[in-house]
Each structure stands twice: as structure tokens, then as C-alpha cells.
Coordinates of C-alpha atoms in Angstrom, one line a residue:
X1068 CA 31.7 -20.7 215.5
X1069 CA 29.3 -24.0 215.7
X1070 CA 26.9 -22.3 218.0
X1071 CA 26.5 -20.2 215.8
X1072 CA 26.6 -21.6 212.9
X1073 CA 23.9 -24.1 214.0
X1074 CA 22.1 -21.0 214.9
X1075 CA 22.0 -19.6 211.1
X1076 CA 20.6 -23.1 210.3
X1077 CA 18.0 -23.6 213.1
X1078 CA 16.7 -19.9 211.9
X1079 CA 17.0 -20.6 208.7
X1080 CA 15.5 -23.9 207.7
X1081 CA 13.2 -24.6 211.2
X1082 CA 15.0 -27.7 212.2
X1083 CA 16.2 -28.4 215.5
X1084 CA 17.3 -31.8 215.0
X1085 CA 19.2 -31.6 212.0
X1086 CA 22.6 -30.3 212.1
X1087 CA 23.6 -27.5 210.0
X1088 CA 26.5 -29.7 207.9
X1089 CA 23.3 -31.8 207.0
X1090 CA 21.4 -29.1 206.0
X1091 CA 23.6 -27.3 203.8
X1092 CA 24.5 -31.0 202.0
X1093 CA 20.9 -31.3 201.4
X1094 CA 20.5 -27.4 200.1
X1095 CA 24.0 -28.2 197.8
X1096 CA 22.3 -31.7 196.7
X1097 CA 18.8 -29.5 195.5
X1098 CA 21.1 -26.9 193.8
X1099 CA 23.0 -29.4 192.0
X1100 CA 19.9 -31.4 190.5
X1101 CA 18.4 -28.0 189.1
X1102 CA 21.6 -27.1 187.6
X1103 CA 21.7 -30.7 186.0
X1104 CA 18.3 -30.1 184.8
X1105 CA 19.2 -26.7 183.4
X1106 CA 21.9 -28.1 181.4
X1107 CA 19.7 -30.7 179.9
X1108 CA 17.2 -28.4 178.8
X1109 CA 19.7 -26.3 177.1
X1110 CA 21.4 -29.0 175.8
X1111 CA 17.9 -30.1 174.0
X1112 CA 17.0 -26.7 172.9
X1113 CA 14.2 -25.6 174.9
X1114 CA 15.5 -22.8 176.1
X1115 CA 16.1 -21.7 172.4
X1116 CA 13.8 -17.9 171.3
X1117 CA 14.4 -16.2 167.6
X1118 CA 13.0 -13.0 169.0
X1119 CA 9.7 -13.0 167.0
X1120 CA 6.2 -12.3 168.9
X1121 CA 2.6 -13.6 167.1
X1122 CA 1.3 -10.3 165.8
X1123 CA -2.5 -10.0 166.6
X1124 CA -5.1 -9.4 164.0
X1125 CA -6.6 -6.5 163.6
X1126 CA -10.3 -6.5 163.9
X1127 CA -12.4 -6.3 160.5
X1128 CA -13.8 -2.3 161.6
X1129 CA -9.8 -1.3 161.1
X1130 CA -8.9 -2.9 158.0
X1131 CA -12.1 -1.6 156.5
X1132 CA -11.6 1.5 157.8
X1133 CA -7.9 1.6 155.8
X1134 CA -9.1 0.7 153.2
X1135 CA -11.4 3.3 153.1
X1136 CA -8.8 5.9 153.9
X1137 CA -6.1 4.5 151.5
X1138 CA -9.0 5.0 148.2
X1139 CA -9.8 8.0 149.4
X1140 CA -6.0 9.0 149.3
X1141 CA -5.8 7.4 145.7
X1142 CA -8.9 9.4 144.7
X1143 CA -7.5 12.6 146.0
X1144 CA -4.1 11.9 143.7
X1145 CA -6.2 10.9 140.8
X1146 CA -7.8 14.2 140.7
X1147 CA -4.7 16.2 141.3
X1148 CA -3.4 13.9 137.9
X1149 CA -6.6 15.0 136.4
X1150 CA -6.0 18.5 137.6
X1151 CA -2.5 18.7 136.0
X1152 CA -3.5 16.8 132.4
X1153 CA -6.2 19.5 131.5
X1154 CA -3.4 22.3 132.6
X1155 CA -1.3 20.8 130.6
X1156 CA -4.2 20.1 127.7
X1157 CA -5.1 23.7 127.8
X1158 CA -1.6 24.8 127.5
X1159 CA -1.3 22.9 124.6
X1160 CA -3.9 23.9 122.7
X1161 CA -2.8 27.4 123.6
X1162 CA 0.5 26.5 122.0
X1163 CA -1.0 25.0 119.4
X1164 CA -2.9 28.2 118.3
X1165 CA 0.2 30.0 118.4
X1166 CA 2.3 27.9 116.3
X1167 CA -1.1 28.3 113.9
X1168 CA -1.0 31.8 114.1
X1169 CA 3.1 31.4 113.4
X1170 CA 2.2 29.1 109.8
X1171 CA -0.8 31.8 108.8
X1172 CA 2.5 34.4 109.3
X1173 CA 5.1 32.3 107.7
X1174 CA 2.3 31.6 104.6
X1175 CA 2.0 35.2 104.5
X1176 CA 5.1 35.6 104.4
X1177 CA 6.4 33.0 102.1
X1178 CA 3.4 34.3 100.1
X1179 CA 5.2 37.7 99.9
X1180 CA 9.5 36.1 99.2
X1181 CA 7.6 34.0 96.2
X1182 CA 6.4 37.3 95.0
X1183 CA 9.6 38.9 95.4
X1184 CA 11.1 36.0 93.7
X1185 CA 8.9 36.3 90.6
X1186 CA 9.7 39.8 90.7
X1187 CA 13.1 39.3 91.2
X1188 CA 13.5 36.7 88.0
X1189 CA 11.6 39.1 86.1
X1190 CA 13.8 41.7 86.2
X1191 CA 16.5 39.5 86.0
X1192 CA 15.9 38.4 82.7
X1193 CA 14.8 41.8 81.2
X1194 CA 19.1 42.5 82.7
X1195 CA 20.0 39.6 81.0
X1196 CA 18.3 40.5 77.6
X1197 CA 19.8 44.1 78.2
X1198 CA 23.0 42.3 78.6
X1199 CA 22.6 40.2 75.6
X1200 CA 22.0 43.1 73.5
X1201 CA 25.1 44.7 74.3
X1202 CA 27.4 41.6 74.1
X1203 CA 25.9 41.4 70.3
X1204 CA 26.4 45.0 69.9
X1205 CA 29.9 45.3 70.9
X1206 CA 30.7 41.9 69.6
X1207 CA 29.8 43.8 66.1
X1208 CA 31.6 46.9 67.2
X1209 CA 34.5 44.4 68.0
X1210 CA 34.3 42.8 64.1
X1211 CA 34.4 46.1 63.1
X1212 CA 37.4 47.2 64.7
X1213 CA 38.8 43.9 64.2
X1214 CA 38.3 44.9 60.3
X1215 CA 40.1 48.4 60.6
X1216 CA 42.8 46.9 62.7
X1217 CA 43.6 44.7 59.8
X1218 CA 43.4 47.2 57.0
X1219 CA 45.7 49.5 59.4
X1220 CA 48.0 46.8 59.8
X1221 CA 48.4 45.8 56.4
X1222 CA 48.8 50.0 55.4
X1223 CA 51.6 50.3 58.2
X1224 CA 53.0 46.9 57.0
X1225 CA 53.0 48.3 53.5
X1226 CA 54.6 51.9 54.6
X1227 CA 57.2 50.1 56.8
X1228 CA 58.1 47.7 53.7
X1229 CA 58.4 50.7 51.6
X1230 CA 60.3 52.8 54.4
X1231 CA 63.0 49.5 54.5
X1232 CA 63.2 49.6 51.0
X1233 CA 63.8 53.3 51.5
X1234 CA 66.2 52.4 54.2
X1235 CA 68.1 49.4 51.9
X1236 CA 68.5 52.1 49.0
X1237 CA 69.7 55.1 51.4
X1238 CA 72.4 52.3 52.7
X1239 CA 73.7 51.6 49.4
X1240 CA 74.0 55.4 48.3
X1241 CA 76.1 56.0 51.3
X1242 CA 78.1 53.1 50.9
X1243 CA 78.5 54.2 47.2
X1244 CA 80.6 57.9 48.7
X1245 CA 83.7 57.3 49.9
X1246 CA 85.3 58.0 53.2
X1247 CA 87.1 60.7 51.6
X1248 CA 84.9 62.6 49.6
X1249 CA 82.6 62.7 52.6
X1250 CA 85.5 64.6 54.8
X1251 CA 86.3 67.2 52.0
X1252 CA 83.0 68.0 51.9
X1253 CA 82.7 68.7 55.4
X1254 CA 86.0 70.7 55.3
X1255 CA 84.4 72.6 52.4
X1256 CA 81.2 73.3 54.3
X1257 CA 83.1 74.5 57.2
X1258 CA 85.4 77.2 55.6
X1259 CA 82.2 78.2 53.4
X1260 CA 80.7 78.9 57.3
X1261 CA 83.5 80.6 59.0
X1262 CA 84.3 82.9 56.1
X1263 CA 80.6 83.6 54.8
X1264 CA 82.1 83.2 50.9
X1265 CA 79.9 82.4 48.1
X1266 CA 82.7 81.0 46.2
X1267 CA 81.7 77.5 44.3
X1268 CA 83.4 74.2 45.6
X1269 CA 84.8 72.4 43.1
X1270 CA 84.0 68.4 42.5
X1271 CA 80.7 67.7 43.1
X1272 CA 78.8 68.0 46.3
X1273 CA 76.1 64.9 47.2
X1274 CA 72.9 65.7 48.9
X1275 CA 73.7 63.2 51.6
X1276 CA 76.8 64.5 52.9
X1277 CA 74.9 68.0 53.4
X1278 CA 72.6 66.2 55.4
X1279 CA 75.2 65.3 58.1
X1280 CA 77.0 68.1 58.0
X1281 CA 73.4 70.0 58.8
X1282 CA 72.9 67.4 61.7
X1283 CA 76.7 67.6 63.0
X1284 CA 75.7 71.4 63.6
X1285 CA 72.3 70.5 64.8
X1286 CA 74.0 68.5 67.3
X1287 CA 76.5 70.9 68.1
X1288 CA 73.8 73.6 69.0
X1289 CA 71.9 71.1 71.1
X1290 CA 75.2 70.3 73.2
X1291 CA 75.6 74.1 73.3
X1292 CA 72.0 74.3 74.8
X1293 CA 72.1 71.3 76.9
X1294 CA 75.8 73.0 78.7
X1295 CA 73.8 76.7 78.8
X1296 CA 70.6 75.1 80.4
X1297 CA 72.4 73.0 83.0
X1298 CA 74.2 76.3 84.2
X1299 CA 71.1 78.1 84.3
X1300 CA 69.8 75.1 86.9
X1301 CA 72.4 75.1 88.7
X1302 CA 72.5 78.9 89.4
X1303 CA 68.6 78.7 90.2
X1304 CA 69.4 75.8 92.7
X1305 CA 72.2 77.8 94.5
X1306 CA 69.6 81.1 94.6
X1307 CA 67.4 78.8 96.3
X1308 CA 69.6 77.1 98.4
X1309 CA 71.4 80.8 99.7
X1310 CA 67.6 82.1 99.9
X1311 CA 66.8 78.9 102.3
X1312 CA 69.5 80.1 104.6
X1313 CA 69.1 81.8 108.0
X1314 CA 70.2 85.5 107.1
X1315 CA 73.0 86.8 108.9
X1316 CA 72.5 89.8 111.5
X1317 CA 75.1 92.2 111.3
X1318 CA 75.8 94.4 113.6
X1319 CA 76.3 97.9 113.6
X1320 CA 79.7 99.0 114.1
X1321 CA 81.3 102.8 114.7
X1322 CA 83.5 102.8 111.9
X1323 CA 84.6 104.9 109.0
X1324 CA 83.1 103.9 105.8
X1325 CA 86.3 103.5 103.9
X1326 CA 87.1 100.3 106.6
X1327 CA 86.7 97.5 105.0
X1328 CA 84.2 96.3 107.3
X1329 CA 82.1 99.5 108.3
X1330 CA 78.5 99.7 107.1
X1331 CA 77.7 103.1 109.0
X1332 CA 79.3 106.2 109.7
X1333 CA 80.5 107.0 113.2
X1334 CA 78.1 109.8 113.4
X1335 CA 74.9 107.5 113.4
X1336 CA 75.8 106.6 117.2
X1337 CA 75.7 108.6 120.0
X1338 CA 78.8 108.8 122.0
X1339 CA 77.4 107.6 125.3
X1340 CA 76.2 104.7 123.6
X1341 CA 79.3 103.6 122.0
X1342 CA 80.8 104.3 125.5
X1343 CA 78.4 101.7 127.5
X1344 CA 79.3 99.3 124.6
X1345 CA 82.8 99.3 124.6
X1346 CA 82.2 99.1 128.7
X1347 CA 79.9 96.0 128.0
X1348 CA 82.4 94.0 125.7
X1349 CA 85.2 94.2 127.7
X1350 CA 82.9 92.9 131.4
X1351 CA 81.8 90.5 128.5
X1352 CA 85.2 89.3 127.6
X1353 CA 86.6 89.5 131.4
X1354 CA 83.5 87.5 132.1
X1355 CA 83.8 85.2 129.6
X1356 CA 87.6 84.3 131.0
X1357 CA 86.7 83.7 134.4
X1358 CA 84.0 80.9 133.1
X1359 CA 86.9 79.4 130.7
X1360 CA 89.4 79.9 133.8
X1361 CA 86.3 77.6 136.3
X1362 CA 85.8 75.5 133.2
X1363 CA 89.3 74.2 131.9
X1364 CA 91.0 74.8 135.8
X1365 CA 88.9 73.2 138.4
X1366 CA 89.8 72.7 142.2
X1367 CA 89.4 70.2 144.3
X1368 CA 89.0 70.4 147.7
X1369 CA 92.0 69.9 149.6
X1370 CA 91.8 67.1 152.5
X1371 CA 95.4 66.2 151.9
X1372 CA 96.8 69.0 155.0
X1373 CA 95.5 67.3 157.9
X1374 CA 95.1 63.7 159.1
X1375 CA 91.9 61.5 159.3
X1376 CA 89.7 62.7 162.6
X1377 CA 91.8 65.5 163.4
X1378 CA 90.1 68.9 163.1
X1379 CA 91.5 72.2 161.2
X1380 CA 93.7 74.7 162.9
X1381 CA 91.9 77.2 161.2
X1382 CA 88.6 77.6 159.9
X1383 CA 90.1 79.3 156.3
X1384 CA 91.6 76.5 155.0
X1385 CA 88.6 73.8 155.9
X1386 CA 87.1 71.6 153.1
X1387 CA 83.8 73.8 154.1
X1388 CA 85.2 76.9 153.7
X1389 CA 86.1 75.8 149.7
X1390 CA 83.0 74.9 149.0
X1391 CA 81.6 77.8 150.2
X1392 CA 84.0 79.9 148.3
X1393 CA 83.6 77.7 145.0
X1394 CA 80.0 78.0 145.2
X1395 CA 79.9 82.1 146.2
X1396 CA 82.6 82.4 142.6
X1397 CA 79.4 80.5 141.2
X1398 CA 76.8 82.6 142.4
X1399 CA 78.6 86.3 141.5
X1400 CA 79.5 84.3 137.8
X1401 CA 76.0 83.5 137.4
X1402 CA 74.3 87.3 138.2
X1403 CA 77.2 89.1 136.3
X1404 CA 76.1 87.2 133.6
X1405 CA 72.3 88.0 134.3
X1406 CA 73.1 91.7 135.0
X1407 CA 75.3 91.8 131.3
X1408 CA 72.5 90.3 129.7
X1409 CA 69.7 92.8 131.1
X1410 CA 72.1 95.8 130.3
X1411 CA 73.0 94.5 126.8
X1412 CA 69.1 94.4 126.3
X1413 CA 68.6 98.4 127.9
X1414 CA 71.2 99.3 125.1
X1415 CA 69.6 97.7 122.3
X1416 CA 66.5 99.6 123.3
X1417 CA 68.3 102.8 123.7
X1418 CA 69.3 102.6 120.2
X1419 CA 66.3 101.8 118.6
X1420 CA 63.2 104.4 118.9
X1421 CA 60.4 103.6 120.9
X1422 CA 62.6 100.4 122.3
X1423 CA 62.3 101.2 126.0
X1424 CA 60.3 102.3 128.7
X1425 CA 61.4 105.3 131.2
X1426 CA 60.3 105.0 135.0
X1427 CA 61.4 107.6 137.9
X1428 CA 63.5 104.6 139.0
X1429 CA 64.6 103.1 135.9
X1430 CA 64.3 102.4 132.2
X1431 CA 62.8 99.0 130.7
X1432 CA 62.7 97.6 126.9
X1433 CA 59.1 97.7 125.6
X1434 CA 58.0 93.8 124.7
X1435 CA 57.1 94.9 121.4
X1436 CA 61.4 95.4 121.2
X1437 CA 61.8 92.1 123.3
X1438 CA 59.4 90.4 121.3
X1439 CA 61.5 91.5 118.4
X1440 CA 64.8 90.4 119.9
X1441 CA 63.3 87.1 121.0
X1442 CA 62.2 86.4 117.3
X1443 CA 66.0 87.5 115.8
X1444 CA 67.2 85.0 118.2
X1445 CA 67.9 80.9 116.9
X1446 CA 66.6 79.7 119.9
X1447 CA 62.9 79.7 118.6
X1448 CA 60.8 76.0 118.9
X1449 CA 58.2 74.9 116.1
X1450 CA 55.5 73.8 118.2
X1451 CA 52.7 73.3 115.8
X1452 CA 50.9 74.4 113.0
X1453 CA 47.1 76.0 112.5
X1454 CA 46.1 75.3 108.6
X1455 CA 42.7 77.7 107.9
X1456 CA 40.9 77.2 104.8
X1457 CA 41.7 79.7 102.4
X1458 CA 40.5 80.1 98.5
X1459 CA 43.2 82.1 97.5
X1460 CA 47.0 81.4 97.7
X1461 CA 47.9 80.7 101.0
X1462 CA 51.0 82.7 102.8
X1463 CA 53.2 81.5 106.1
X1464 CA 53.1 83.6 109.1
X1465 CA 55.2 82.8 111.8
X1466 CA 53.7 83.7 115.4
X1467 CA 55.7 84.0 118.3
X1468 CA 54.4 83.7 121.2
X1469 CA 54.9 83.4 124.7
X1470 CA 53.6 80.3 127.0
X1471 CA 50.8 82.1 129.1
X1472 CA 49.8 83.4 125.2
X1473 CA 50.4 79.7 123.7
X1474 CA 48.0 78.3 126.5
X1475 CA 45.5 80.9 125.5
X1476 CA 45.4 80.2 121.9
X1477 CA 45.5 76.2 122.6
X1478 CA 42.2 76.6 125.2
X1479 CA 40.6 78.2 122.4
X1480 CA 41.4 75.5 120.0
X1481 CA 39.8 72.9 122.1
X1482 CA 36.7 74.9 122.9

């Protein structure tokens, strides 16, 4: 390790007499003074740099130059500011004119609502003249009727002073008769009524007691005519009131006109007839049980004969198997009824002439004869009314119609 180590130094610094610990003593030694003078230097400050560099001057060419450019630049902005201020002037002298043109209008204007104005008053006060005039003439015509108001009222005053002085005298006279006198009288004027005699009543007879014996009967006639006129009302009001009512159809029946109820003879009706009508009522009446019989005795269906999961022994008594049956009494209900109905109808048209239509397979009613029977029926619906203008007196006519017919009439209503 010393061989080589004194080789390192002998290549290093060039010394063959000097040993290496020597060597590196004296490098350590020179390190250690330039560190001391490091230290000192940085102690004082000389080491110390802000970070700022001398700028250099530009040469007098370039300043001049910028200058040049930067008035040129301010020239160029000065126009454009120029530029923009006569724009500007220009727009508002164009402005201007317009608000001009807008104050020649308006003059013109205000020219023509002063006009108006004078106009306007003028006519005004020839209205309130007019209006003048009449408050003075009907402030005369309301002296003068103020002046025959008076001399009416003081006439009437004077009449009704005279008619209670009238009144005051009548009072006395009747309190003068006594109650008496007064009742013989009337007993005197009634026999002299019932028994037309011209014989004279004795005593004497005053004028005033005729007077209420004439309005006793006066009254007794009015009472009379008051009772007849109120009967007479209330008949009219029960003529209306049946008239009002829905009349009653009555039907023909083959019966003897000494029945109490028969309205034909038994002749009118042909036998075959009478025949398919008895045969009619009774499948009505039958039919008519069996729907009371569904209605007030219903079944239920009967689950109670076999347990929960377990099936039927027999298909017949299944809970299926009574509804089917429930709803097949039903179905045959339901198109007896609708077959009873269609012959009842073929009847009605056999009896009446012209009621039905004959076919190779079978015989129909006509619609005018179903129209007919529809109409007879209470089962009709007000659905509207059409109103057309008419000059004489206008009548009601009922229309019945059917709904293709309705929708007809009601497209032409709209169109």
C-alpha cells in the first residue's frame, strides 16, 4: 500500500524526494488557506450580487428612429379621432334636420289642435247659449206650472174641505136614526122584494137607510159573482190540466156492446185474429211468470255436494253445468220475448189496412205502421228543437225520427 501510494504522489506532484504524507499535508495546508480566505470574503460581503446588469445605451440613430415611429403612430390615431368626430358631426347634423323637420310637423300640427280648439270653444258656447235658453224657458214653464199647481191645490183643498164637511154632516144624520128604525127598514125592504107588493110601509122611511139596503144587495150580487167566477176558473184550469194529459190508448176488445167495457162489436174482428191474440196473451202471461219465477226465485250454484279439490261424479250436477243451464233459461227467456214482440207487431199490422207487407216467405209491418207504433209509444226522447221564422201564428209539429234520419237532418244544419 506505501509503494503505491508513494507512486500516486511521485506521478502526481513530480517529486521524488518528498514523501507522499508530506505532500498531501502541504496540498491540505493550501486548501485550508483558500477556504480561510473564502470565508473572509464572504464574511465582508464581496461576494454579495442583487441580480441587476448595466443596461447599455442605445445609439442616438434608434432613439430617433422611435421617436419617429411612435409620432407617426400618434398621427395615424389622431386622424382616425378626426375620422370618427366628423362621422359623428355629420350624424348630427343629420339628426338635427330631422328633429327640424319633426318641430315644422309638430307647428303644423299644433297649428291645426289650436284651430280645432277655437273651433271647438265656438261651438261650445253657441251649446251653452242653446242651453241657456232652455234653462230660462223651462224655468218659465216651471213658474207656470208652479202657478197651476197652486191654484189646483188650493181647488182640491177647497173640494176636500167641503167633501169633510159633507162627510161631518152625513155622520151626524146617521147618528141621528136609530139602531132600530134602521133594521125595520131593512126588514120592510126585504118583504117589499120577495113578495113584489106595492103596499106602502108605514112610519117614515129615510133616504140613508135605502142607501145601505141598495149596497147590502150590491154586495150580495158581487159575492154571488165573485163565487160563480171562481167556479168558472177553476173548471177552465181542470180542462186544461186533463187536456195537458197523455191520452189514454184503448184497446179494442171483442166484446158485446152492452159489456160495460166494450167499445166495438165482435163482428169488427176477424176470427183468426182474435184467435192469434188470445194465443199471444196467454205465451205473454206464461212468459211473463217464468221472468217473475227467475226474478223473485234465484239459484245459486251448488258447491255444497262435494269437498274442496275433489272432482264431480257426474258431469250433470257440476257448478258448470248450472251455469250453463241458468244462462241457456236466459237465452230462450230473452228470444221468446223478442219473437212475442215481432208477432204482437205482425198482428197490429194485420188489423190495420195497408199495415204490412206480404213476401213469398213472410209478411212484414210497413214503417209507415211502425213509425206509427213507435210514435204511440212513451218511450219517445226530446232531443231538440228547430224554431223557423214565421209571420203568421206559429204551430208545433212533432217529428219522429230515426238516428240514420236525425244524423241527416243535423249534417244539414251545420252545413
Amino acid at each position: 500500500m506505501e509503494e503505491l501510494a508513494q507512486q500516486a504522489a511521485h506521478d502526481i506532484y513530480s517529486k521524488e524526494n518528498t514523501d507522499a504524507y508530506e505532500s498531501l499535508r502541504l496540498s491540505f495546508g493550501i486548501i485550508v488557506g483558500t477556504m480561510n480566505k473564502l470565508a473572509n470574503a464572504m464574511e465582508n460581503g464581496e461576494y454579495d450580487f442583487d441580480g441587476t446588469h448595466e443596461k447599455k445605451k442605445p445609439a442616438p440613430l434608434k432613439q430617433r428612429a422611435e421617436a419617429i415611429k411612435s409620432q407617426a403612430s400618434d398621427i395615424e390615431a389622431v386622424k382616425l379621432k378626426v375620422d370618427a368626430k366628423e362621422e359623428e358631426i355629420k350624424e348630427l347634423k343629420r339628426q338635427l334636420r330631422l328633429k327640424q323637420e319633426e318641430l315644422s310637423e309638430q307647428q303644423v300640427r299644433i297649428g291645426l289642435v289650436e284651430k280645432k280648439l277655437e273651433n271647438k270653444n265656438k261651438e261650445a258656447e253657441e251649446d251653452l247659449s242653446k242651453l241657456q235658453r232652455k234653462l230660462d224657458e223651462s224655468a218659465l214653464v216651471l213658474k207656470k206650472k208652479e202657478k197651476e199647481f197652486e191654484e189646483t191645490y188650493d181647488t182640491l183643498q177647497s173640494d176636500i174641505d167641503s167633501l169633510e164637511q159633507e162627510k161631518t154632516e152625513l155622520k151626524e144624520r146617521l147618528r141621528v136614526l136609530s139602531k132600530n128604525t134602521l133594521l125595520q127598514n131593512m126588514s120592510r125592504q126585504s118583504s117589499v122584494a120577495v113578495s113584489g107588493s106595492v103596499s106602502p110601509v108605514g112610519g117614515p122611511v129615510s133616504p140613508d137607510s135605502n142607501l145601505l139596503v141598495q149596497q147590502v144587495a150590491a154586495l150580495r150580487d158581487a159575492l154571488h159573482h165573485s163565487k160563480q167566477e171562481l167556479i168558472h176558473l177553476k173548471a177552465e184550469r181542470m180542462k186544461k190540466q186533463m187536456a195537458s194529459l197523455t191520452p189514454l190508448d184503448v184497446p179494442k176488445k171483442p166484446c158485446s156492446l152492452s159489456s160495460s167495457t166494450g167499445l166495438v162489436k165482435i163482428g169488427d174482428i176477424p176470427d183468426t185474429s182474435s184467435c192469434d191474440l188470445n194465443k199471444l196473451i196467454q205465451r205473454t202471461k206464461d212468459l211473463l211468470q217464468n221472468a217473475n219465477k227467475l226474478s223473485a226465485c234465484p239459484r245459486l250454484i251448488d258447491i255444497s255436494s262435494r269437498m274442496p279439490g275433489c272432482a264431480p261424479a257426474t258431469q250433470n250436477s257440476g257448478p258448470m253445468r248450472q251455469i250453463i243451464s241458468q244462462t241457456a233459461e236466459l237465452t230462450a227467456l230473452e228470444r221468446n220475448t223478442q219473437e212475442l214482440q215481432v208477432q204482437m207487431t205482425t198482428v197490429l199490422a194485420s188489423s190495420r189496412s195497408g199495415g204490412q207487407v206480404r213476401t213469398d216467405f213472410s209478411t212484414f209491418p210497413t214503417p209507415q205502421f211502425a213509425k206509427m207504433l213507435h210514435e204511440k209509444t212513451n218511450h219517445n226522447v226530446k232531443l231538440g228543437t228547430i224554431q223557423i221564422p214565421t209571420t203568421g201564428k206559429a204551430d208545433i209539429i212533432p217529428l219522429h225520427l230515426q238516428p240514420d234520419q236525425f244524423r241527416y237532418i243535423h249534417e244539414k244544419l251545420i252545413m
